[in-house]
Coordinates of C-alpha atoms in Angstrom, one line a residue:
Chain A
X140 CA -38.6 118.8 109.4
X141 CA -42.4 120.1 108.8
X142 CA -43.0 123.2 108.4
X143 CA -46.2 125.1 109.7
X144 CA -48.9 125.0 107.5
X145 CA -49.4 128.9 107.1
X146 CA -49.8 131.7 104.0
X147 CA -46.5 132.5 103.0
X148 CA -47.3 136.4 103.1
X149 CA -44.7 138.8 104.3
X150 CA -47.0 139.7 107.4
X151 CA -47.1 135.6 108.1
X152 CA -42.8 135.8 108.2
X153 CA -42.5 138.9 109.8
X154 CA -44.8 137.0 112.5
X155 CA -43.0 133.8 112.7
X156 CA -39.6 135.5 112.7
X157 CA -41.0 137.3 116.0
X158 CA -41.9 134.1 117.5
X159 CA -38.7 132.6 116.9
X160 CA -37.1 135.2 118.5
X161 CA -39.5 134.9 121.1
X162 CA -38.7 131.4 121.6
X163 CA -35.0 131.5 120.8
X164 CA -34.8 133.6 124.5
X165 CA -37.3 131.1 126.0
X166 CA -34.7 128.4 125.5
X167 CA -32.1 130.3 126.5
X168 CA -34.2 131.3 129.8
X169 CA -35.3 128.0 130.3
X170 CA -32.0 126.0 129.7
X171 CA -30.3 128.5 132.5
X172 CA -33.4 127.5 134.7
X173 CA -32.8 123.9 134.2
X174 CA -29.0 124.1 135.1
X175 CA -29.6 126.4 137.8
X176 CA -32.5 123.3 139.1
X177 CA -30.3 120.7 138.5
X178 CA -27.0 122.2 140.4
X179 CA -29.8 122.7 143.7
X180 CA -31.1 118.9 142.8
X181 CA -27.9 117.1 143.1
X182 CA -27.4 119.7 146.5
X183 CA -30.4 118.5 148.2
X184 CA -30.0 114.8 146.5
X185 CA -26.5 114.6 148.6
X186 CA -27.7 115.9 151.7
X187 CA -31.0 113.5 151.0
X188 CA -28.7 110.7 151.2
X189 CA -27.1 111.7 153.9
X190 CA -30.2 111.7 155.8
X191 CA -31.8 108.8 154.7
X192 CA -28.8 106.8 155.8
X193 CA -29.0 108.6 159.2
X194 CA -32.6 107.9 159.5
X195 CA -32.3 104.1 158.6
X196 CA -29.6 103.7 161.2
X197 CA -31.2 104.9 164.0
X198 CA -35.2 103.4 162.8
X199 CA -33.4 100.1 162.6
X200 CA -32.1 100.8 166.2
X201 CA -35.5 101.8 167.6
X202 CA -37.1 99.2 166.0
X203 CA -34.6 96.5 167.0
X204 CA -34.9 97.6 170.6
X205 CA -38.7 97.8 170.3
X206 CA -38.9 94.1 169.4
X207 CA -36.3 93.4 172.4
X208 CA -38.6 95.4 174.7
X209 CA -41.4 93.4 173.5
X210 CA -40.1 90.2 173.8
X211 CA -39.2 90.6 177.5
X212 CA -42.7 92.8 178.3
X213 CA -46.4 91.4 178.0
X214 CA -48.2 93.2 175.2
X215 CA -50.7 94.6 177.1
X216 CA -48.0 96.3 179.5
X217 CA -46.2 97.4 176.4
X218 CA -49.1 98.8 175.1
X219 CA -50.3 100.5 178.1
X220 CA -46.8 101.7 178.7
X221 CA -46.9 103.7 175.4
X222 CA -50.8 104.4 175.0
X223 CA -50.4 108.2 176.4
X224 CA -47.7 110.1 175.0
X225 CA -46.4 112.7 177.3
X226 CA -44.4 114.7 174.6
X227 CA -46.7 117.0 172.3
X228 CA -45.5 117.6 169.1
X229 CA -46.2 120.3 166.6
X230 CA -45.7 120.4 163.0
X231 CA -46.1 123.3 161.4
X232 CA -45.6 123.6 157.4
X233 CA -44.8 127.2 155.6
X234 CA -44.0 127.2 152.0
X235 CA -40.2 127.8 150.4
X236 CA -39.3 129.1 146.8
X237 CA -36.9 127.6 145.0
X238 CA -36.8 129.1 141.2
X239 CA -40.6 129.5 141.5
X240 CA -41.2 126.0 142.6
X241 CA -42.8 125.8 146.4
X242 CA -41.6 123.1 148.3
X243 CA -42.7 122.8 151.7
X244 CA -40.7 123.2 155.4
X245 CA -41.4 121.6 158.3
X246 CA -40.9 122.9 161.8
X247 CA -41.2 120.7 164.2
X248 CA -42.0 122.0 167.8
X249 CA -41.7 119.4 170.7
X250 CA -43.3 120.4 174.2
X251 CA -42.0 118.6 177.0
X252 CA -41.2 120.2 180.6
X253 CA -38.3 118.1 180.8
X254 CA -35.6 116.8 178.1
X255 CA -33.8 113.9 179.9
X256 CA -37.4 112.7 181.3
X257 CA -39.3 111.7 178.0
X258 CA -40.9 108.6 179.4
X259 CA -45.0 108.2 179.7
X260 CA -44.7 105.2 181.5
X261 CA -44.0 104.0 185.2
X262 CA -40.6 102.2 185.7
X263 CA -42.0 99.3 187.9
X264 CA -44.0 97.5 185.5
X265 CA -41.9 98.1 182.3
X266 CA -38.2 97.0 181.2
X267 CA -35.1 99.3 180.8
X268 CA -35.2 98.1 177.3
X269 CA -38.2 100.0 176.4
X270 CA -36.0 103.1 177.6
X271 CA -33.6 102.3 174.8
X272 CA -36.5 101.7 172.2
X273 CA -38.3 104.9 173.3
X274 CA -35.2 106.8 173.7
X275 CA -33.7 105.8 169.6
X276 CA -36.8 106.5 168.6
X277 CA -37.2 110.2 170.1
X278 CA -34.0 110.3 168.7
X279 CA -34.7 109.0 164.7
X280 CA -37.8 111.9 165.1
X281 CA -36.3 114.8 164.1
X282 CA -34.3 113.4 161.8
X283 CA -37.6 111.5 160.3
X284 CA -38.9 114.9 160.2
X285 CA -36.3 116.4 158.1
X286 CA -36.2 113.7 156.1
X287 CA -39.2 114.1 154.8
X288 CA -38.7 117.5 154.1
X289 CA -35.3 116.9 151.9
X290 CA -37.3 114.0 149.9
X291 CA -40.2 116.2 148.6
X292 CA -38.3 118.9 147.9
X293 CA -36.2 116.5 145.7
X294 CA -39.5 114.8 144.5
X295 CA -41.1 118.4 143.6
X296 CA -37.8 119.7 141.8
X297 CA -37.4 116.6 139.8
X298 CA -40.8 117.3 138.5
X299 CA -40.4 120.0 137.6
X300 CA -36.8 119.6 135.8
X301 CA -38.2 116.9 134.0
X302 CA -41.5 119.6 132.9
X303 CA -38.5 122.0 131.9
X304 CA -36.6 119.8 130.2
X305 CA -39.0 118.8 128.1
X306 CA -39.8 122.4 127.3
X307 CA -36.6 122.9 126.2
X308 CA -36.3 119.8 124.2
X309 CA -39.4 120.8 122.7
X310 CA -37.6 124.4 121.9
X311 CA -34.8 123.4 120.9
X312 CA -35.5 119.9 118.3
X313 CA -39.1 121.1 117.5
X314 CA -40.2 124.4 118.0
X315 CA -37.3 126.7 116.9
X316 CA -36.6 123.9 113.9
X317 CA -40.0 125.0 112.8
X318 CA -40.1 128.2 112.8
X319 CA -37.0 128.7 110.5
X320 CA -37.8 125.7 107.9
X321 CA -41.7 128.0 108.0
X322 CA -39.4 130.9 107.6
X323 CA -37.3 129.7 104.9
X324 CA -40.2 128.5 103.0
X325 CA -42.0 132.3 103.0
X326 CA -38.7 134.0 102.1
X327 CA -38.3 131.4 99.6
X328 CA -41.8 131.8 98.2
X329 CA -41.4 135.2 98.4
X330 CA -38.2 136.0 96.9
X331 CA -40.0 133.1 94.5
X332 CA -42.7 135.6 93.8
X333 CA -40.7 138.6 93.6
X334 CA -38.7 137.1 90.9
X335 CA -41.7 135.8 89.0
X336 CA -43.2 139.2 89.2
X337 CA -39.6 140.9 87.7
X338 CA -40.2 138.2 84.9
X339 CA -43.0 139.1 84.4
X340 CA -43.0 143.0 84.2
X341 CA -39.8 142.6 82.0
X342 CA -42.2 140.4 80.0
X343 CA -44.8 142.6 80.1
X344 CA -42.3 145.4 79.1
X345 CA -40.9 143.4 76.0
X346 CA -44.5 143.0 74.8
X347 CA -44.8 146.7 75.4
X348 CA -41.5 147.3 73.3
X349 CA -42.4 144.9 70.8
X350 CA -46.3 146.6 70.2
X351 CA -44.7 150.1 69.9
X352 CA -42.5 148.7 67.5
X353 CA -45.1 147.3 65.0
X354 CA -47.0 150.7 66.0
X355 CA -44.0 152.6 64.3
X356 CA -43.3 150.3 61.3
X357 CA -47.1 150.5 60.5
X358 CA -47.0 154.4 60.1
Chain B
X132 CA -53.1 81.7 207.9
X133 CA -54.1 77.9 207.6
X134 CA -51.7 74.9 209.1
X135 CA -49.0 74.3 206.8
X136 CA -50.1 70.7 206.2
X137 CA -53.0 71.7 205.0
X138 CA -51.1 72.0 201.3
X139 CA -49.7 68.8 201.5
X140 CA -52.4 67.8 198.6
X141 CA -51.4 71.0 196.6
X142 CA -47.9 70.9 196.4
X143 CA -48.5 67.1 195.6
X144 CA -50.3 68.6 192.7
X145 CA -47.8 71.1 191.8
X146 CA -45.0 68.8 191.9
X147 CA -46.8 66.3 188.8
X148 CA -47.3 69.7 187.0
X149 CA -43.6 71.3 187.3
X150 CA -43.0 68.1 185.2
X151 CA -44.7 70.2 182.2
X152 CA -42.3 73.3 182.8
X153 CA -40.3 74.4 180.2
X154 CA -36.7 73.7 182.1
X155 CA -33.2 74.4 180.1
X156 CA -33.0 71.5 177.8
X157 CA -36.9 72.5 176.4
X158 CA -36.0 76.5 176.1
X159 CA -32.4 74.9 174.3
X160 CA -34.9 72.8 171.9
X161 CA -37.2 76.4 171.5
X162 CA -34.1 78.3 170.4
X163 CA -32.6 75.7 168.3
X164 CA -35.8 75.0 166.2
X165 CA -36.0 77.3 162.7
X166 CA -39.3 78.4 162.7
X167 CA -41.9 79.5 165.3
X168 CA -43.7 76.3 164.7
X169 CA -40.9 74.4 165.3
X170 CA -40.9 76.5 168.7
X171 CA -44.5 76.4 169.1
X172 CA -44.1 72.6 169.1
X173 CA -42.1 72.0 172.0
X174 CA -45.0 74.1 174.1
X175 CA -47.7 71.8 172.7
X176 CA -45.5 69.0 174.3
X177 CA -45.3 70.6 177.3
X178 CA -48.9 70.9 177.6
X179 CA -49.6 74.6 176.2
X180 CA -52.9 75.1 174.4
X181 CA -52.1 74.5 170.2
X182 CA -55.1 77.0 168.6
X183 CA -54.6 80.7 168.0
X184 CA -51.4 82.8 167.6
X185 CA -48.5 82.4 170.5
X186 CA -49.9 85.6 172.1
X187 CA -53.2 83.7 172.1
X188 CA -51.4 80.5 173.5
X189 CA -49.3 82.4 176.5
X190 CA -52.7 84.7 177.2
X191 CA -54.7 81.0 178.0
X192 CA -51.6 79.6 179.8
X193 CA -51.1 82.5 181.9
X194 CA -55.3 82.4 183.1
X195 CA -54.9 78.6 183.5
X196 CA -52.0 78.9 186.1
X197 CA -54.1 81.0 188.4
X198 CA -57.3 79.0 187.8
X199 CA -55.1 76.3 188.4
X200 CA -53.6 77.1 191.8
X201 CA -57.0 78.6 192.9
X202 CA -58.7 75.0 191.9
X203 CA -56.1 73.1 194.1
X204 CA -55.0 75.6 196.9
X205 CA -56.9 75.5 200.6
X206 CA -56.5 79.0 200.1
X207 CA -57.1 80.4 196.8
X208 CA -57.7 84.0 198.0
X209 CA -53.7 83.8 198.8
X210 CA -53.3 83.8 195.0
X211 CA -55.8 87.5 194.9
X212 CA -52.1 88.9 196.1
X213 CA -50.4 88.1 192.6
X214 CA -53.6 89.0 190.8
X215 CA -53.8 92.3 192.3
X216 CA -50.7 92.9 189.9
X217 CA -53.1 92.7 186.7
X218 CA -55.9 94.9 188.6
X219 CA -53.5 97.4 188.6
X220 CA -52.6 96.9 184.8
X221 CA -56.3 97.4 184.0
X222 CA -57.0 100.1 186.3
X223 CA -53.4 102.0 184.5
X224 CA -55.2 101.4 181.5
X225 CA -58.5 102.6 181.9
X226 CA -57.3 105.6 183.8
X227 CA -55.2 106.8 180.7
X228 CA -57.9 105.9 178.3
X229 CA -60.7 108.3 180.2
X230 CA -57.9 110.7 179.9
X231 CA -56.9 110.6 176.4
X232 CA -60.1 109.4 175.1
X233 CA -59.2 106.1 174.2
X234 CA -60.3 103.1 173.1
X235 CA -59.0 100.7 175.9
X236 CA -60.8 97.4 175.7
X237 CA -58.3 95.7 173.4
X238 CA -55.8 96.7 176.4
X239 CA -57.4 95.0 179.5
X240 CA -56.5 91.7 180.7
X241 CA -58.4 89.1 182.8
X242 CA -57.1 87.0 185.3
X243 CA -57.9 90.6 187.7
X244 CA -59.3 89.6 191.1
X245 CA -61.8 92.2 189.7
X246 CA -63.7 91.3 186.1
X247 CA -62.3 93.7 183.8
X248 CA -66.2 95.0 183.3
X249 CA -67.0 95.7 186.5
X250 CA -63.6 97.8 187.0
X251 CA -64.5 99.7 184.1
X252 CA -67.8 100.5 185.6
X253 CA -65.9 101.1 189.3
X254 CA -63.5 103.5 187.9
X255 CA -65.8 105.4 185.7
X256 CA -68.5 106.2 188.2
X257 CA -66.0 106.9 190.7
X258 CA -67.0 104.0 193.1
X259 CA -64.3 102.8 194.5
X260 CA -65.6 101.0 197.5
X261 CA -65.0 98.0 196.8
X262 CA -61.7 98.3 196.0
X263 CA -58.0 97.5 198.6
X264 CA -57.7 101.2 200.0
X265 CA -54.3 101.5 198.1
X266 CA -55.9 101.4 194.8
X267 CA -58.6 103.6 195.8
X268 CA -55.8 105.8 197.4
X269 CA -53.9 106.0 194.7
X270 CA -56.9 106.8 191.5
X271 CA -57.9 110.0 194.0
X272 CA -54.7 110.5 193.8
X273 CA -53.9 110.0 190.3
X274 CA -56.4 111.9 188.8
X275 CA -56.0 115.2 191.3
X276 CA -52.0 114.6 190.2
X277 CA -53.3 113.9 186.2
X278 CA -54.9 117.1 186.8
X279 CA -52.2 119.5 187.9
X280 CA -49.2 118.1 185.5
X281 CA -51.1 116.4 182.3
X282 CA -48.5 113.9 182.7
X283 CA -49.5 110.0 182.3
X284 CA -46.4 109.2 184.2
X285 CA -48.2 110.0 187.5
X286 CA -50.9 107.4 186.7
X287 CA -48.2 104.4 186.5
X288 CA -46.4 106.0 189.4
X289 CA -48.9 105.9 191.7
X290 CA -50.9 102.8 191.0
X291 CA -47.6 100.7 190.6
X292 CA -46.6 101.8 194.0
X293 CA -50.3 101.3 195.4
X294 CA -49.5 97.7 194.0
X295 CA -46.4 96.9 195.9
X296 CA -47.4 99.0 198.7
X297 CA -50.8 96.5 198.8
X298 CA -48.8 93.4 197.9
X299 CA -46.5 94.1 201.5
X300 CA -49.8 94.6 203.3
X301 CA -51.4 91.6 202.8
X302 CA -48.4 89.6 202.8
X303 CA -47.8 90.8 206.2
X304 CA -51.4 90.6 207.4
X305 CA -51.5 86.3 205.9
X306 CA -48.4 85.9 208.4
X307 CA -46.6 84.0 206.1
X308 CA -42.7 84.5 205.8
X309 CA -42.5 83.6 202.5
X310 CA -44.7 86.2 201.2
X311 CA -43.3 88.8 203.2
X312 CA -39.8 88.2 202.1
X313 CA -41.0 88.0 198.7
X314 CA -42.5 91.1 198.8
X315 CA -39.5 92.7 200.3
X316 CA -37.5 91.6 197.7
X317 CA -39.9 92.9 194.9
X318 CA -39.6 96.5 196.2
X319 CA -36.1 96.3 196.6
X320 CA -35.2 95.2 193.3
X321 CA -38.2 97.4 191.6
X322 CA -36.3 100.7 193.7
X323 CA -33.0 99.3 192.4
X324 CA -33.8 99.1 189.1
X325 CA -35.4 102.5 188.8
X326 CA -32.6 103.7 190.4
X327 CA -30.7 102.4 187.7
X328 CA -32.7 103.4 184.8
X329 CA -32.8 106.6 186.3
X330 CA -29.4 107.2 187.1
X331 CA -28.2 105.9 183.4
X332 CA -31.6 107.7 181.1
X333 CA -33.0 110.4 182.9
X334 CA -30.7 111.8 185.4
X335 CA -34.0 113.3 187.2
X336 CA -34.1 113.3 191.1
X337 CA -37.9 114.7 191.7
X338 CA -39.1 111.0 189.5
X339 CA -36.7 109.1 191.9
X340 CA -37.9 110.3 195.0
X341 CA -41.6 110.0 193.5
X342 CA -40.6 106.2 191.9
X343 CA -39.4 104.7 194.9
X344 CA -41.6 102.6 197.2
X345 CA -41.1 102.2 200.8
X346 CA -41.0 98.5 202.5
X347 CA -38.0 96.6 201.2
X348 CA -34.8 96.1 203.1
X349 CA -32.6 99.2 201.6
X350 CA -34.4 102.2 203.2
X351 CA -35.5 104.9 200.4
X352 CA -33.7 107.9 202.2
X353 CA -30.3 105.2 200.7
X354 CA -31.2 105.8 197.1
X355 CA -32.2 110.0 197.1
X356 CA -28.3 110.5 199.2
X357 CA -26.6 108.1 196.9
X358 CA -28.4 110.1 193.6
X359 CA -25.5 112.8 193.4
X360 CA -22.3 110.5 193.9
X361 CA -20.5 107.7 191.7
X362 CA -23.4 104.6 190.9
X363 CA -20.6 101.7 191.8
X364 CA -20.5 103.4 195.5
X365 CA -23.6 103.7 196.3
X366 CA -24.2 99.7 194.6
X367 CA -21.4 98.5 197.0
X368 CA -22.7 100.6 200.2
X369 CA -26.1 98.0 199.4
X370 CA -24.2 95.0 199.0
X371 CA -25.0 93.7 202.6
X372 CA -28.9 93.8 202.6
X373 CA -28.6 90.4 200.6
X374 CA -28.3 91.3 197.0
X375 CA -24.5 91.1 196.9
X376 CA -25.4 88.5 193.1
X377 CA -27.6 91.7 192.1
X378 CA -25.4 94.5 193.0
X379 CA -22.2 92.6 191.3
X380 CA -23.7 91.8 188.1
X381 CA -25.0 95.7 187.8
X382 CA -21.5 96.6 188.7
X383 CA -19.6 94.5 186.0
X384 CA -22.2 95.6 183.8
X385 CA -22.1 99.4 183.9
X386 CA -25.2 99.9 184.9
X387 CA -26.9 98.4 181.7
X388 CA -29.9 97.3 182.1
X389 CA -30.2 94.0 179.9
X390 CA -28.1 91.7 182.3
X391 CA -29.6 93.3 185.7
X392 CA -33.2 92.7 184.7
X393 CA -32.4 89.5 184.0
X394 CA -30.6 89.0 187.4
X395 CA -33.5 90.2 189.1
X396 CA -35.5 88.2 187.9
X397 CA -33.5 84.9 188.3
X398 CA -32.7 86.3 192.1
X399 CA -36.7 86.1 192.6
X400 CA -36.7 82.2 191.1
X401 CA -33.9 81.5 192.9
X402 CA -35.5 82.8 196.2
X403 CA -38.6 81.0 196.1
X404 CA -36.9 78.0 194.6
X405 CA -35.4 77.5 198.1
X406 CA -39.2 76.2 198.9
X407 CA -39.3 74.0 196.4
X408 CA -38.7 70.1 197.9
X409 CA -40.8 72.1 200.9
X410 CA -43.5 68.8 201.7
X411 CA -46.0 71.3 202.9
X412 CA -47.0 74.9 202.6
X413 CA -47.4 77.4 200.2
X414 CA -43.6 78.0 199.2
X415 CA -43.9 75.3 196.3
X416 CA -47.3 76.6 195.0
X417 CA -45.7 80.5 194.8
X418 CA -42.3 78.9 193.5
X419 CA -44.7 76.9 190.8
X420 CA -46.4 80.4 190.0
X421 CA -43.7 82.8 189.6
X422 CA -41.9 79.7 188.0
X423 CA -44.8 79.4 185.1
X424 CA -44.6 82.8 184.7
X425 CA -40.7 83.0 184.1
X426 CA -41.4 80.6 181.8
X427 CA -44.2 82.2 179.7
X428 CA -41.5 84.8 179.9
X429 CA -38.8 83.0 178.0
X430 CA -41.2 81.6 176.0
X431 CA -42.3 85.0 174.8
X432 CA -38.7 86.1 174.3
X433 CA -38.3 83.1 172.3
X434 CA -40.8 83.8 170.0
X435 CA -40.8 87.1 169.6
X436 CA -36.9 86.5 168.5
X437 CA -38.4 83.9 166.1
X438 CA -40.7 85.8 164.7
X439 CA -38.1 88.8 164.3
X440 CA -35.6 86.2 163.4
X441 CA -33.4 87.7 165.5
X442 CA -30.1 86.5 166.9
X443 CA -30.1 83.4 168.6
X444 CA -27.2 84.9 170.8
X445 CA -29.2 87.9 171.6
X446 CA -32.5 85.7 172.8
X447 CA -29.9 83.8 174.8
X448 CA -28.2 86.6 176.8
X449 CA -32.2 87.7 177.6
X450 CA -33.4 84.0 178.8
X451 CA -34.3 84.3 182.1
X452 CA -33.4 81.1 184.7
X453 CA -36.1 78.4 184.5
X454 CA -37.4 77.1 188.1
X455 CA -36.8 73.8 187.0

């Protein structure tokens, strides 16, 4: 593993030895952050699914019965039929936090005087079938709707579990690796230097020793 | 009304071309073919145009019919009474699209006793002069109703009935039987459907009473008493104003509307069938019409299925009775 390329000074270690600590309780946070992601992940994942196979049930329907309420209607009726909606619907979008990521809700608002009469069009010049088609598809709305909601929250937290993921991978194999192989290395070269130094003062102390010595044996 | 025999050369006509229709062993041939091609085929034998897309190839066949009957008919204003029908599509459509702001030109259709141009221009600047006082009628009164309820409902309310209502007026005012019966007919099976649709979708009592058109043979007051009690009842109460075939097959069908639409619209081809062999008059030339346009009908339902390669059983149960 490399080390940083730094002085190996005692200010350097006592440096690094605060970053490790620093980082040792990043991991830590960040690991609990990406359990804590996943565990609401696979939640909204399962309920995703759910949905989805909800919504493709009844889009097939409405689209099935569209195609029947074409084939037995002109176009132009068809598309007359349906040009105006009568239902107005509002979508409003707020924000949600999830462990500090925003993913978005949807509220969806439908204004229509009446529920069981949902139909913009005349009943003389259109087929019953295009109730069906119309009627699925009011239906398959809301669940559209929600949907949509479920799947970007899903696509938003996956983003960012991948992005704290790699954090911690990047704590864990890299960073914190580093830092005690750079730390190792200073107390090393230190306790290196240290013991040069002793050598070298006993050394120096010998000589000392040695000159008083001859000093003494001369007189 | 002019002497009967006066057709004789027109339903001479008509009888050559009802050799081109598409009768039950072509529409078997349609449905059994793979492709849309394959289907699109067995219309070029039968005389359809072969350039464009099917829509294109139905749209042309549909114009020639009228120009058709108009070209051989000692009446062709007759034929304005079925024409009307696509007047009242265009005015629908340009009535919604000065409401919503649309673009409606894509939406119009010829084959209008009135260009679409000029109807565009009528209805924009308000003058409606020109126009049967039904459909006149009913745009005042569409766009005071648009008005107070924001609701495009009204527009295909009124102008539908304004249709039928129009239809029974000059049906009655040619003096022919035919036409009068057919018309009849029409508004009974149009109130019994919406009936129907209404009693099995929307459960709403005000749309009935503002759906249903006076003129056929069940009076209106029928339908509004009948809206609170069992559907079957009130279906068997109408069985004796001649649609005991209709009112059976809504019965064993619960009231869905698949095999009813269907019925009423083979009870229309079978009613104007009965003029068929007719020498003179102009039974066969109406029978020829609605005929053509039964089978531009199944042919659209046959190739929409194609297309959507959907369920040859499923296009089957939807084929309408050809006239031939």
């Amino acid at each position: 593993m490399a080390r940083l390329n730094v002085n190996p000074t005692r200010m350097e270690l006592n440096r690094l030895k605060k970053r490790l600590k620093t980082a040792r309780r990043g991991h830590k946070l960040l690991k609990d952050k990406r359990d804590e992601l996943m565990k609401k992940f696979i939640t909204i994942v399962k309920e995703n699914i759910k949905l989805r196979e909800e919504m493709e049930l009844r889009v097939t329907d409405a689209h099935s019965s569209f195609v029947i309420a074409r084939a037995v209607m002109h176009t132009e009726n068809l598309e007359e039929a349906l040009m105006f909606p009568k239902k107005q619907i509002g979508l409003g979008v707020s924000e949600n936090n999830i462990m500090s990521v925003r993913v978005p809700v949807f509220d969806f608002e439908e204004t229509a005087e009446n529920d069981t009469n949902i139909y913009p069009y005349g009943l003389n010049s259109t087929s019953g079938e295009l109730d069906g088609a119309v009627y699925n598809l009011t239906q398959a709305f809301p669940v559209l709707i929600a949907l949509a909601e479920k799947e970007k929250t899903a696509q938003l937290l996956a983003r960012e579990i991948e992005k704290t993921r790699r954090r911690v991978n990047a704590l864990e194999y890299i960073m914190i690796p580093q830092l005690e192989e750079t730390i190792k290395y200073i107390t090393m070269k230190l306790d290196e230097n240290e013991r040069g130094n002793i050598t070298r003062l006993m050394k120096v102390k010998d000589m000392m020793i040695e000159e008083q010595r001859q000093k003494h044996s001369e007189y | 009304m002019l002497p009967e025999t006066r057709y004789a050369y027109a339903v001479a006509r008509v009888r050559v071309a009802e050799l081109n229709m598409l009768n039950r062993a072509r529409l078997e041939r349609m449905l059994e073919s793979d492709t849309v091609d394959g289907a699109l085929r067995v219309l070029h034998e039968a005389g359809y145009s072969e350039s464009g897309d099917y829509e294109e190839i139905l749209a042309r066949e549909t114009a020639f019919i009228y120009s058709y009957l108009r070209e051989i008919s000692p009446e062709p204003a007759m034929f304005d009474l079925f024409s009307y029908r696509y007047d009242s599509h265009n005015i629908k459509v340009l009535l919604k699209a000065e409401f919503s702001g649309l673009e409606e030109t894509s939406m119009l259709v010829d084959n209008g006793v009135f260009d679409k141009n000029n109807l565009s221009i009528m209805i924009r600047d308000r003058e409606l002069g020109k126009l049967p006082r039904e459909f006149s009628d009913a745009i005042h009164g569409a766009v005071d109703a648009f008005s107070r309820t924001r609701d495009p409902q009204v527009i295909d309310i009124l102008i539908d009935r304004a249709y039928y209502i129009l239809f029974s007026r000059l049906a009655k005012e040619a003096g022919c039987e035919l036409l009068e019966e057919l018309a009849a007919a029409t508004i009974d099976i149009s109130n019994l459907n919406s009936f129907i649709r209404i009693k099995g979708r929307m459960e709403d009592l005000d749309l009935l009473s503002r759906i249903l058109i006076s003129g056929g043979k069940i009076p209106v007051r029928r339908y509004l008493d009948a809206f609170g009690a069992d559907i079957d009842a009130f279906l068997n109460e109408v069985k004796g104003h001649g649609y005991n075939t209709l009112v059976e097959i809504a019965i064993e069908n619960k009231g869905r509307v698949t095999e009813f639409e269907k019925a009423c619209d083979n009870f229309i081809i079978k009613m104007v069938g009965k003029f068929r062999y007719k020498a003179f008059g102009i039974g066969p030339l109406v029978g020829y019409m609605l005929g053509k346009e039964t089978d531009i009908k199944n042919a659209r339902i046959i190739l929409v299925g194609k297309t959507n390669r959907i369920n040859n059983d499923i296009i089957r149960e939807r084929l309408r009775d050809s006239y031939v």
